[in-house]
Coordinates of C-alpha atoms (C1' of nucleotides) in Angstrom, one line a residue:
Chain A
M1 CA -38.7 -0.5 -0.2
L2 CA -40.1 2.8 -1.3
S3 CA -37.0 4.7 -0.5
P4 CA -35.8 6.6 -3.5
H5 CA -33.0 4.8 -5.1
D6 CA -31.3 4.6 -8.5
P7 CA -28.3 2.8 -9.8
R8 CA -27.0 6.2 -10.9
Q9 CA -26.3 7.1 -7.3
N10 CA -23.1 5.1 -8.1
Y11 CA -20.7 7.0 -10.3
L12 CA -19.5 4.0 -12.3
L13 CA -23.0 3.0 -13.1
A14 CA -24.0 6.6 -13.8
A15 CA -21.2 6.9 -16.3
L16 CA -22.5 4.1 -18.5
P17 CA -24.0 5.2 -21.8
A18 CA -27.7 4.6 -22.2
A19 CA -27.2 1.5 -24.4
E20 CA -25.0 -0.2 -21.9
A21 CA -27.1 0.9 -19.0
D22 CA -30.1 -0.7 -20.5
Q23 CA -28.3 -4.0 -20.7
V24 CA -26.8 -3.9 -17.2
F25 CA -29.3 -2.2 -15.0
P26 CA -32.0 -5.0 -15.2
H27 CA -29.5 -7.4 -13.7
L28 CA -28.7 -5.2 -10.7
E29 CA -30.0 -6.1 -7.4
W30 CA -30.5 -3.5 -4.7
V31 CA -29.2 -4.8 -1.4
P32 CA -28.9 -3.4 2.1
M33 CA -25.3 -3.0 3.5
P34 CA -25.5 -3.4 7.3
L35 CA -22.5 -2.2 9.3
G36 CA -19.8 -4.8 9.7
H37 CA -21.2 -7.1 7.0
V38 CA -18.4 -9.0 5.3
L39 CA -18.9 -9.0 1.5
Y40 CA -16.0 -11.3 0.9
E41 CA -13.4 -13.1 2.9
S42 CA -9.7 -13.5 2.2
G43 CA -9.1 -16.2 -0.4
V44 CA -12.7 -17.0 -0.9
Q45 CA -14.2 -16.9 -4.4
M46 CA -16.5 -14.0 -4.9
R47 CA -20.0 -14.3 -6.3
H48 CA -20.9 -10.7 -6.9
V49 CA -19.5 -7.3 -7.4
Y50 CA -21.0 -4.4 -5.4
F51 CA -21.6 -0.9 -6.5
P52 CA -22.1 1.1 -3.3
T53 CA -24.5 4.0 -3.4
T54 CA -25.1 5.1 0.2
S55 CA -22.6 2.8 1.9
I56 CA -18.9 2.6 2.3
V57 CA -16.8 -0.6 2.1
S58 CA -13.3 -1.1 3.5
L59 CA -10.9 -3.4 2.0
L60 CA -8.6 -4.6 4.7
Y61 CA -6.0 -7.2 5.4
V62 CA -6.3 -9.2 8.6
M63 CA -3.0 -10.5 9.9
E64 CA -2.4 -13.9 11.5
D65 CA -2.4 -12.3 15.0
G66 CA -5.7 -10.6 14.3
A67 CA -4.4 -7.1 13.8
S68 CA -5.7 -5.4 10.7
A69 CA -5.0 -2.6 8.3
E70 CA -7.1 -0.9 5.7
I71 CA -5.9 -1.2 2.1
A72 CA -8.5 1.0 0.4
I73 CA -12.0 2.5 0.8
V74 CA -14.7 2.0 -1.8
G75 CA -17.9 4.1 -1.9
N76 CA -20.3 5.5 -4.5
E77 CA -17.4 6.2 -6.8
G78 CA -16.4 2.6 -7.3
I79 CA -16.9 -1.1 -7.3
V80 CA -16.1 -3.8 -4.8
G81 CA -14.7 -7.0 -6.2
V82 CA -12.3 -6.1 -9.0
S83 CA -10.6 -9.5 -8.9
L84 CA -13.7 -11.0 -10.5
F85 CA -13.0 -9.3 -13.8
M86 CA -9.2 -9.1 -13.3
G87 CA -9.3 -12.9 -13.3
G88 CA -8.2 -13.9 -9.8
E89 CA -11.7 -14.5 -8.4
S90 CA -10.5 -13.8 -4.9
T91 CA -7.9 -11.7 -3.0
P92 CA -6.0 -12.1 0.3
S93 CA -8.0 -9.2 1.7
R94 CA -11.5 -8.9 3.3
A95 CA -14.2 -6.5 2.3
V96 CA -16.3 -5.1 5.2
V97 CA -19.1 -2.6 5.3
Q98 CA -17.7 0.4 7.1
S99 CA -20.7 2.7 6.9
A100 CA -24.2 1.2 6.6
G101 CA -26.3 2.0 3.6
H102 CA -27.1 0.3 0.3
A103 CA -25.5 -1.0 -2.8
Y104 CA -26.3 -2.5 -6.1
R105 CA -24.8 -5.9 -6.8
L106 CA -24.3 -7.8 -10.0
S107 CA -23.4 -11.5 -10.3
G108 CA -19.9 -12.4 -11.2
Q109 CA -21.1 -14.0 -14.3
W110 CA -22.7 -10.8 -15.6
V111 CA -19.7 -8.6 -14.8
K112 CA -17.4 -10.9 -16.6
E113 CA -19.7 -11.0 -19.6
E114 CA -20.1 -7.2 -19.7
F115 CA -16.3 -6.8 -19.2
S116 CA -15.6 -9.2 -22.1
R117 CA -17.6 -7.0 -24.5
A118 CA -14.7 -4.6 -24.3
G119 CA -17.0 -1.7 -24.3
P120 CA -17.5 1.3 -22.1
M121 CA -18.0 -0.9 -19.1
Q122 CA -14.6 -2.5 -19.5
H123 CA -13.0 0.9 -20.0
L124 CA -14.6 2.2 -16.8
L125 CA -13.7 -0.8 -14.7
L126 CA -10.1 -0.7 -15.8
R127 CA -9.7 3.0 -15.1
Y128 CA -11.3 2.5 -11.7
T129 CA -8.9 -0.3 -11.0
Q130 CA -6.0 1.9 -11.8
A131 CA -7.4 4.5 -9.4
L132 CA -7.6 1.8 -6.8
L133 CA -4.0 1.0 -7.4
T134 CA -3.1 4.6 -6.6
Q135 CA -5.1 4.6 -3.5
M136 CA -3.4 1.4 -2.2
A137 CA 0.0 2.8 -3.1
Q138 CA -0.7 6.0 -1.3
T139 CA -1.9 4.1 1.7
A140 CA 1.5 2.4 1.8
V141 CA 3.3 5.7 1.6
C142 CA 1.1 7.3 4.3
N143 CA 1.6 4.4 6.6
R144 CA 5.3 4.8 6.2
H145 CA 5.8 8.5 6.6
H146 CA 2.9 10.4 8.2
T147 CA 1.6 11.0 11.7
L148 CA -1.6 9.6 13.0
D149 CA -3.1 13.0 13.0
Q150 CA -2.5 13.4 9.3
Q151 CA -3.7 9.9 8.6
F152 CA -6.8 10.5 10.5
C153 CA -7.6 13.5 8.5
R154 CA -6.8 11.7 5.2
W155 CA -9.1 8.9 6.2
L156 CA -11.9 11.1 7.2
L157 CA -11.7 13.0 3.9
L158 CA -11.6 9.9 1.8
S159 CA -14.6 8.5 3.6
L160 CA -16.6 11.7 3.3
D161 CA -15.9 12.0 -0.4
R162 CA -17.6 8.7 -0.8
L163 CA -20.8 9.5 1.1
P164 CA -23.5 12.1 0.8
G165 CA -23.5 14.8 3.5
N166 CA -20.8 16.0 5.8
E167 CA -21.4 13.6 8.7
L168 CA -20.0 10.2 9.4
V169 CA -21.2 7.5 11.8
M170 CA -18.2 5.7 13.1
T171 CA -16.8 4.9 16.5
Q172 CA -13.1 5.5 17.3
E173 CA -12.8 1.8 17.9
L174 CA -13.7 1.1 14.3
I175 CA -11.5 3.8 12.9
A176 CA -8.6 2.4 14.9
N177 CA -9.2 -1.0 13.3
M178 CA -9.3 0.6 9.8
L179 CA -6.1 2.5 10.3
G180 CA -4.4 -0.3 12.1
V181 CA -3.7 1.7 15.3
R182 CA -4.8 1.7 18.9
R183 CA -8.2 3.1 19.8
E184 CA -6.5 5.5 22.2
G185 CA -4.4 6.9 19.4
V186 CA -7.6 7.7 17.5
T187 CA -9.0 9.4 20.6
E188 CA -6.0 11.6 20.7
A189 CA -5.9 12.4 17.0
A190 CA -9.7 13.1 17.0
G191 CA -9.3 15.2 20.1
N192 CA -6.6 17.3 18.5
V193 CA -8.6 17.9 15.4
Q194 CA -11.7 18.8 17.4
K195 CA -9.7 21.3 19.5
A196 CA -8.6 22.9 16.3
G197 CA -12.3 23.3 15.5
L198 CA -12.3 21.2 12.3
I199 CA -14.8 18.6 13.5
S200 CA -17.2 17.8 16.2
Y201 CA -17.2 14.3 17.6
H202 CA -19.9 12.9 19.7
R203 CA -20.2 9.3 20.5
G204 CA -19.7 7.9 17.1
H205 CA -21.0 10.8 15.1
I206 CA -18.4 12.9 13.4
K207 CA -19.5 16.2 11.8
V208 CA -17.1 18.2 9.6
L209 CA -17.1 21.9 10.5
D210 CA -14.1 23.1 8.5
R211 CA -13.4 21.1 5.4
A212 CA -10.7 23.3 4.1
G213 CA -8.9 23.1 7.5
L214 CA -9.2 19.3 7.4
E215 CA -7.5 19.2 4.0
A216 CA -4.8 21.5 5.2
R217 CA -4.1 19.3 8.2
A218 CA -4.1 16.0 6.1
C219 CA -0.9 14.9 4.4
E220 CA -0.4 15.2 0.6
C221 CA -1.6 11.6 0.3
Y222 CA -5.3 12.7 0.3
A223 CA -4.8 15.2 -2.5
V224 CA -2.8 12.8 -4.6
V225 CA -5.5 10.2 -4.4
K226 CA -8.3 12.7 -5.0
K227 CA -6.6 14.2 -8.0
E228 CA -5.9 10.8 -9.5
F229 CA -9.5 9.7 -9.1
D230 CA -10.7 12.9 -10.7
R231 CA -8.3 12.5 -13.6
L232 CA -9.1 8.8 -14.3
L233 CA -12.8 9.0 -13.7
P234 CA -14.0 12.5 -14.8
Y235 CA -17.7 11.4 -14.9
R236 CA -18.9 14.9 -15.0
D237 CA -17.6 15.3 -18.5
E238 CA -19.1 12.1 -19.8
P239 CA -22.0 13.0 -21.9
S240 CA -23.8 9.9 -20.7
A241 CA -23.6 10.8 -17.0
L242 CA -26.8 12.7 -17.2
A243 CA -26.5 15.8 -15.1
V244 CA -24.0 14.5 -12.7
H245 CA -23.2 17.4 -10.6
S246 CA -20.1 19.4 -10.4
T247 CA -20.2 19.2 -6.6
S248 CA -19.6 16.1 -4.6
L249 CA -23.2 15.2 -3.9
P250 CA -24.1 12.1 -5.9
L251 CA -27.7 11.7 -4.9
R252 CA -30.5 12.2 -7.4
K253 CA -33.5 11.5 -5.3
G254 CA -36.8 10.5 -6.7
E255 CA -35.5 9.2 -10.0
T256 CA -36.0 5.7 -11.2
T257 CA -34.7 3.6 -14.0
Chain B
M1 CA 25.4 -7.7 -28.1
L2 CA 26.2 -11.4 -28.2
S3 CA 25.1 -12.1 -24.7
P4 CA 22.5 -14.8 -24.7
H5 CA 19.1 -13.3 -24.3
D6 CA 15.6 -14.3 -25.0
P7 CA 12.2 -12.6 -24.3
R8 CA 11.3 -15.8 -22.5
Q9 CA 13.6 -14.8 -19.7
N10 CA 10.5 -12.8 -18.7
Y11 CA 7.8 -14.9 -17.3
L12 CA 4.9 -13.0 -18.8
L13 CA 6.4 -13.2 -22.3
A14 CA 7.3 -16.8 -21.7
A15 CA 3.7 -17.6 -20.9
L16 CA 2.4 -16.4 -24.3
P17 CA 1.2 -19.1 -26.6
A18 CA 3.3 -19.6 -29.8
A19 CA 0.8 -17.8 -32.0
E20 CA 0.7 -14.7 -29.8
A21 CA 4.4 -14.8 -29.3
D22 CA 5.0 -14.7 -33.0
Q23 CA 3.0 -11.5 -33.2
V24 CA 4.5 -9.8 -30.2
F25 CA 8.2 -10.7 -30.2
P26 CA 9.2 -9.0 -33.4
H27 CA 8.2 -5.7 -31.8
L28 CA 10.2 -6.2 -28.7
E29 CA 13.3 -4.1 -28.2
W30 CA 16.1 -5.3 -26.0
V31 CA 17.3 -2.5 -23.9
P32 CA 19.9 -2.1 -21.1
M33 CA 18.6 -1.0 -17.7
P34 CA 21.4 0.9 -16.0
L35 CA 21.2 1.4 -12.2
G36 CA 19.1 4.4 -11.3
H37 CA 17.6 4.9 -14.7
V38 CA 14.2 6.4 -14.5
L39 CA 11.7 4.6 -16.7
Y40 CA 8.9 7.0 -16.1
E41 CA 8.2 9.9 -13.9
S42 CA 5.2 10.8 -11.8
G43 CA 2.4 12.1 -13.9
V44 CA 4.3 11.9 -17.2
Q45 CA 2.7 9.9 -20.1
M46 CA 4.5 6.6 -20.7
R47 CA 5.8 5.6 -24.1
H48 CA 6.7 2.0 -23.5
V49 CA 6.1 -0.9 -21.2
Y50 CA 9.1 -2.8 -20.0
F51 CA 9.4 -6.6 -19.4
P52 CA 12.5 -7.0 -17.2
T53 CA 14.6 -10.0 -17.7
T54 CA 17.8 -9.6 -15.7
S55 CA 16.9 -6.3 -14.1
I56 CA 14.7 -5.2 -11.2
V57 CA 12.5 -2.0 -11.2
S58 CA 11.2 -0.2 -8.2
L59 CA 7.9 1.6 -8.3
L60 CA 8.2 4.4 -5.7
Y61 CA 6.4 7.5 -4.7
V62 CA 8.5 10.6 -4.0
M63 CA 7.0 13.0 -1.5
E64 CA 7.0 16.7 -1.7
D65 CA 9.8 16.9 0.8
G66 CA 11.9 14.5 -1.2
A67 CA 11.4 11.4 1.0
S68 CA 10.4 8.3 -0.8
A69 CA 8.7 5.0 -0.3
E70 CA 8.6 1.9 -2.4
I71 CA 5.2 0.8 -3.7
A72 CA 6.1 -2.4 -5.5
I73 CA 9.0 -4.3 -7.1
V74 CA 8.9 -5.6 -10.7
G75 CA 11.3 -8.1 -12.1
N76 CA 11.3 -10.9 -14.6
E77 CA 7.8 -12.0 -13.4
G78 CA 6.1 -8.9 -14.6
I79 CA 5.8 -5.7 -16.6
V80 CA 6.4 -2.0 -15.8
G81 CA 3.8 0.4 -17.0
V82 CA 0.4 -1.2 -16.4
S83 CA -1.3 2.2 -16.6
L84 CA -0.7 2.1 -20.4
F85 CA -3.2 -0.7 -20.9
M86 CA -5.3 0.2 -17.8
G87 CA -6.2 3.5 -19.5
G88 CA -4.5 6.1 -17.3
E89 CA -1.4 6.5 -19.4
S90 CA 0.5 7.7 -16.3
T91 CA 0.7 7.3 -12.5
P92 CA 1.7 9.5 -9.6
S93 CA 4.7 7.2 -9.0
R94 CA 8.1 6.8 -10.4
A95 CA 9.8 3.7 -11.9
V96 CA 13.5 3.4 -11.2
V97 CA 15.9 0.6 -12.1
Q98 CA 16.9 -0.8 -8.7
S99 CA 19.2 -3.6 -10.0
A100 CA 21.0 -3.1 -13.3
G101 CA 20.4 -5.6 -16.2
H102 CA 18.2 -5.7 -19.2
A103 CA 14.6 -5.7 -20.3
Y104 CA 12.5 -6.0 -23.4
R105 CA 10.3 -3.0 -24.1
L106 CA 7.3 -2.6 -26.3
S107 CA 5.7 0.6 -27.5
G108 CA 2.5 1.8 -25.8
Q109 CA 0.8 1.6 -29.1
W110 CA 1.5 -2.1 -29.4
V111 CA 0.6 -3.1 -25.9
K112 CA -2.7 -1.5 -26.3
E113 CA -3.3 -3.2 -29.6
E114 CA -2.4 -6.6 -28.1
F115 CA -4.5 -5.9 -25.0
S116 CA -7.5 -5.0 -27.1
R117 CA -7.4 -8.3 -28.9
A118 CA -8.8 -9.7 -25.6
G119 CA -6.6 -12.8 -26.0
P120 CA -4.1 -14.5 -23.8
M121 CA -2.0 -11.4 -23.6
Q122 CA -4.9 -9.4 -22.0
H123 CA -5.6 -12.3 -19.7
L124 CA -2.0 -12.4 -18.5
L125 CA -1.7 -8.6 -18.1
L126 CA -4.9 -8.4 -16.0
R127 CA -3.8 -11.2 -13.7
Y128 CA -0.4 -9.7 -13.3
T129 CA -2.1 -6.4 -12.4
Q130 CA -4.1 -8.1 -9.8
A131 CA -0.9 -9.6 -8.3
L132 CA 0.5 -6.1 -8.3
L133 CA -2.5 -4.9 -6.4
T134 CA -1.8 -7.5 -3.8
Q135 CA 1.9 -6.5 -3.5
M136 CA 0.9 -2.9 -3.0
A137 CA -1.7 -3.8 -0.4
Q138 CA 0.8 -5.9 1.5
T139 CA 3.4 -3.1 1.4
A140 CA 0.8 -0.9 3.1
V141 CA 0.1 -3.6 5.8
C142 CA 3.9 -4.2 6.3
N143 CA 4.6 -0.5 6.6
R144 CA 2.0 -0.3 9.3
H145 CA 2.7 -3.3 11.4
H146 CA 6.1 -4.8 11.0
T147 CA 9.6 -4.0 12.3
L148 CA 12.4 -2.8 10.1
D149 CA 14.1 -6.2 10.5
Q150 CA 11.1 -8.0 9.1
Q151 CA 10.7 -5.6 6.3
F152 CA 14.3 -5.8 5.3
C153 CA 13.9 -9.6 5.0
R154 CA 10.7 -9.3 3.1
W155 CA 12.3 -6.8 0.7
L156 CA 15.4 -9.0 0.2
L157 CA 13.3 -12.0 -0.6
L158 CA 11.0 -10.2 -3.0
S159 CA 14.0 -8.8 -4.8
L160 CA 15.8 -12.2 -5.0
D161 CA 12.7 -13.9 -6.3
R162 CA 12.9 -11.5 -9.2
L163 CA 16.5 -12.1 -10.1
P164 CA 18.6 -15.1 -11.1
G165 CA 21.1 -16.2 -8.5
N166 CA 21.2 -15.6 -4.8
E167 CA 23.2 -12.4 -4.7
L168 CA 22.1 -8.8 -4.8
V169 CA 24.2 -5.7 -5.6
M170 CA 22.7 -2.9 -3.5
T171 CA 24.1 -0.4 -1.0
Q172 CA 22.4 0.2 2.3
E173 CA 21.7 3.7 1.2
L174 CA 19.7 2.5 -1.7
I175 CA 17.7 0.0 0.3
A176 CA 16.9 2.8 2.8
N177 CA 15.5 4.9 0.0
M178 CA 13.4 2.0 -1.2
L179 CA 12.0 1.2 2.3
G180 CA 11.6 4.8 3.1
V181 CA 13.8 4.6 6.3
R182 CA 17.1 5.9 7.5
R183 CA 20.3 4.4 6.1
E184 CA 21.4 3.7 9.7
G185 CA 18.3 1.7 10.2
V186 CA 19.2 -0.6 7.3
T187 CA 22.7 -0.9 8.7
E188 CA 21.3 -2.2 11.9
A189 CA 18.8 -4.5 10.3
A190 CA 21.4 -5.9 8.0
G191 CA 23.8 -6.3 10.9
N192 CA 21.2 -8.3 12.8
V193 CA 20.5 -10.6 9.9
Q194 CA 24.1 -11.0 9.2
K195 CA 24.9 -11.9 12.9
A196 CA 22.1 -14.5 12.6
G197 CA 24.1 -16.0 9.8
L198 CA 21.4 -15.6 7.2
I199 CA 23.3 -13.3 4.8
S200 CA 26.8 -11.9 4.2
Y201 CA 27.0 -8.2 3.4
H202 CA 30.1 -6.7 2.0
R203 CA 30.1 -3.2 0.5
G204 CA 27.0 -3.4 -1.6
H205 CA 27.1 -7.1 -2.2
I206 CA 24.5 -9.1 -0.4
K207 CA 24.7 -12.9 -0.5
V208 CA 22.0 -15.1 0.9
L209 CA 23.4 -17.9 3.1
D210 CA 20.2 -19.3 4.6
R211 CA 17.2 -18.7 2.6
A212 CA 14.8 -20.7 4.8
G213 CA 16.1 -18.7 7.8
L214 CA 15.4 -15.4 5.9
E215 CA 11.9 -16.5 5.2
A216 CA 11.3 -17.4 8.8
R217 CA 12.6 -14.0 9.9
A218 CA 10.4 -12.1 7.4
C219 CA 6.9 -11.2 8.3
E220 CA 3.9 -13.0 6.8
C221 CA 3.7 -10.3 4.1
Y222 CA 6.3 -12.0 2.0
A223 CA 4.5 -15.3 2.0
V224 CA 1.2 -13.7 1.2
V225 CA 2.6 -11.9 -1.9
K226 CA 4.5 -15.0 -3.0
K227 CA 1.5 -17.2 -2.7
E228 CA -0.7 -14.8 -4.6
F229 CA 1.8 -14.4 -7.4
D230 CA 2.1 -18.2 -7.7
R231 CA -1.7 -18.6 -7.7
L232 CA -2.4 -15.9 -10.3
L233 CA 0.5 -16.6 -12.5
P234 CA 1.2 -20.3 -12.5
Y235 CA 3.3 -20.2 -15.7
R236 CA 4.8 -23.6 -15.1
D237 CA 1.4 -25.1 -15.9
E238 CA 0.8 -23.2 -19.1
P239 CA 1.4 -25.5 -21.9
S240 CA 2.9 -22.7 -23.9
A241 CA 5.6 -21.8 -21.4
L242 CA 8.0 -24.1 -23.0
A243 CA 9.9 -26.0 -20.4
V244 CA 9.8 -23.4 -17.8
H245 CA 11.3 -24.8 -14.8
S246 CA 9.7 -25.8 -11.6
T247 CA 12.5 -24.1 -9.7
S248 CA 12.7 -20.3 -9.5
L249 CA 15.5 -20.0 -12.0
P250 CA 14.1 -18.2 -15.0
L251 CA 17.2 -18.2 -17.2
R252 CA 17.5 -20.3 -20.3
K253 CA 20.8 -19.4 -21.6
G254 CA 21.9 -19.8 -25.2
E255 CA 18.4 -19.8 -26.6
T256 CA 17.2 -17.4 -29.2
T257 CA 13.9 -16.4 -30.7
Chain C
dT1 C1' -34.1 5.6 40.4
dT2 C1' -30.4 1.7 39.6
dA3 C1' -27.5 -1.3 37.0
dC4 C1' -25.2 -2.1 33.0
dT5 C1' -23.1 -1.5 28.5
dT6 C1' -20.8 1.4 25.2
dA7 C1' -17.9 5.2 24.0
dT8 C1' -14.4 8.2 25.1
dG9 C1' -10.6 10.4 27.9
dT10 C1' -6.1 10.2 30.5
dA11 C1' -1.8 8.6 32.4
dC12 C1' 2.8 6.0 32.4
dG13 C1' 6.6 3.3 31.1
dC14 C1' 8.5 1.1 27.0
dT15 C1' 10.3 0.5 22.3
dG16 C1' 11.5 1.3 17.5
dC17 C1' 12.8 4.5 14.7
dC18 C1' 14.4 9.3 13.8
dG19 C1' 17.8 13.1 13.3
dC20 C1' 22.3 14.1 14.0
dA21 C1' 27.2 13.7 14.6
dC22 C1' 31.0 11.2 14.1
dA23 C1' 34.2 7.1 13.6
dT24 C1' 36.0 3.5 10.8
dA25 C1' 37.0 0.7 6.9
dA26 C1' 37.3 -0.5 2.1
dG27 C1' 38.1 0.8 -2.4
dT28 C1' 40.3 4.3 -5.9
dA29 C1' 43.4 7.4 -7.9
dA30 C1' 47.5 10.2 -7.7
Chain D
dT1 C1' 52.9 5.7 -0.1
dT2 C1' 49.1 9.5 0.3
dA3 C1' 44.8 11.6 -0.4
dC4 C1' 40.2 11.1 -1.4
dT5 C1' 35.6 9.0 -2.0
dT6 C1' 32.3 5.6 -0.9
dA7 C1' 30.2 2.4 2.3
dT8 C1' 29.3 0.9 6.8
dG9 C1' 29.2 1.1 11.9
dT10 C1' 28.1 3.4 16.4
dG11 C1' 26.3 6.5 19.9
dC12 C1' 22.8 9.5 21.9
dG13 C1' 18.8 12.4 22.8
dG14 C1' 14.1 12.8 21.2
dC15 C1' 9.5 11.4 20.0
dA16 C1' 5.4 9.0 18.2
dG17 C1' 2.9 5.3 19.0
dC18 C1' 2.3 1.0 21.8
dG19 C1' 0.5 -1.8 25.7
dT20 C1' -1.7 -1.5 29.8
dA21 C1' -4.6 0.1 33.3
dC22 C1' -8.1 2.9 34.8
dA23 C1' -11.5 6.8 34.9
dT24 C1' -15.4 9.2 33.2
dA25 C1' -19.5 10.0 30.6
dA26 C1' -23.3 8.9 27.7
dG27 C1' -26.8 6.0 26.4
dT28 C1' -30.0 1.8 27.6
dA29 C1' -32.8 -1.3 30.1
dA30 C1' -34.9 -2.7 34.4

DNA sequence: TTACTTATGTACGCTGCCGCACATAAGTAA
DNA sequence: TTACTTATGTGCGGCAGCGTACATAAGTAA
């Protein structure tokens, strides 16, 4: 592939100091992340961790009756497969590619070795895991207390923050599966938000027209998660995160390792 | 206090090998955990971690409008304050004593030192944190999909698993706050379960009469969490966990360090 | 064009929980 | 006893989201 890509498109990798990066980057494997691809299944031992760059991954739990609910979203700010270094090797949830793109992956062996060095990598991974804890906690709160409209906005914002651009390719059917609600419910919520002029929705393509309006319409859960991620992972301030931008655009095209 | 107590009443502490225990135990402080006591507040830096022995602690998020929702329950199987060693030093949630009793606490300084040794203590703490992740995730799923009756049973079982005995002292008002529902809702759920002969409820005292029945009435979420805790923290098999019982009774009365 | 699949929109009755108001009962203190 | 607080039980209108069924519209392939 000649497409411009760089491990630093992922914030966690970008935040590694040069010395660590030199050790880790050669072992990264650039992989495509097709929509719907299952990175790991409930209870199955993982082989790799994934650092998404242009893709988004959903962690979701699938119930016995087939219904599902999203637990957390991981994009270019994080890593999929924390249980590899946390020691469990698997989880009861499933990881599915929610938005197609690419990721860098690293073998479980290597993550564990890097983690055990107790250096910057370990530090980053632990802080990311705590951010993940917050995201899950807030999902629980949101599921309990907030309306579908609010949850739709929260979900949209969380997803957008993890992707370049202000557009999302995603059918209402898929969103419904993520949120654990009916497809019709999403139709209505999306309709409301569109009537309010905040987004335009056309057959699986969502474009955000008024980001501030979206944030106002979402519940506090979005802000709580956002703030906690910013606090725990302030990559912009890391001297090593070479020129990582104060905006939310993570891409540095045309750069190579 | 002459009451028999021992750090090993807490599973995490009990699982430490003798060498580590000798280092850690002298720095433990035995503290009372009165009902309603707030161990840490949202966003405030923590000073200690707590290892509950005979108490239960609720991690809950309090919304802007005052409504709340429980994120996770911690008892004698775990530790309160994971963000101290995860690196965040605080979280957006609050920790409240849900069932009065005691705990051992350790200064943040000491946990971090122990953690950084990358020994058995770190290993245990990380695995516990992964179990906590699962509990939070399942709370989110449960809030989304299951009825109040089911959630009440799940909550009751999770609480009981973290306490000695088969009785719980807890008003419906408090349970409602934990679950994030109306007090009347809990009245009804508890009434249903009582009519079914599974519990007896009398002014804040819940006694379990038919544990198997309760488990059957709860949703799959309870079993998922239980199974994952058992998998990640199989203390019974640790050679160091001196004679820790194959049943769920954690108390070893009359023993001292 | 035509036929077909996919994505979205709409309607209707049902249910679980909410918000509120109030009633009852069990403990507690004088 | 009486008065008071605390804990629980009950009833009712309202509403968000569910399950279901069906309609429409946009793409796709012949």
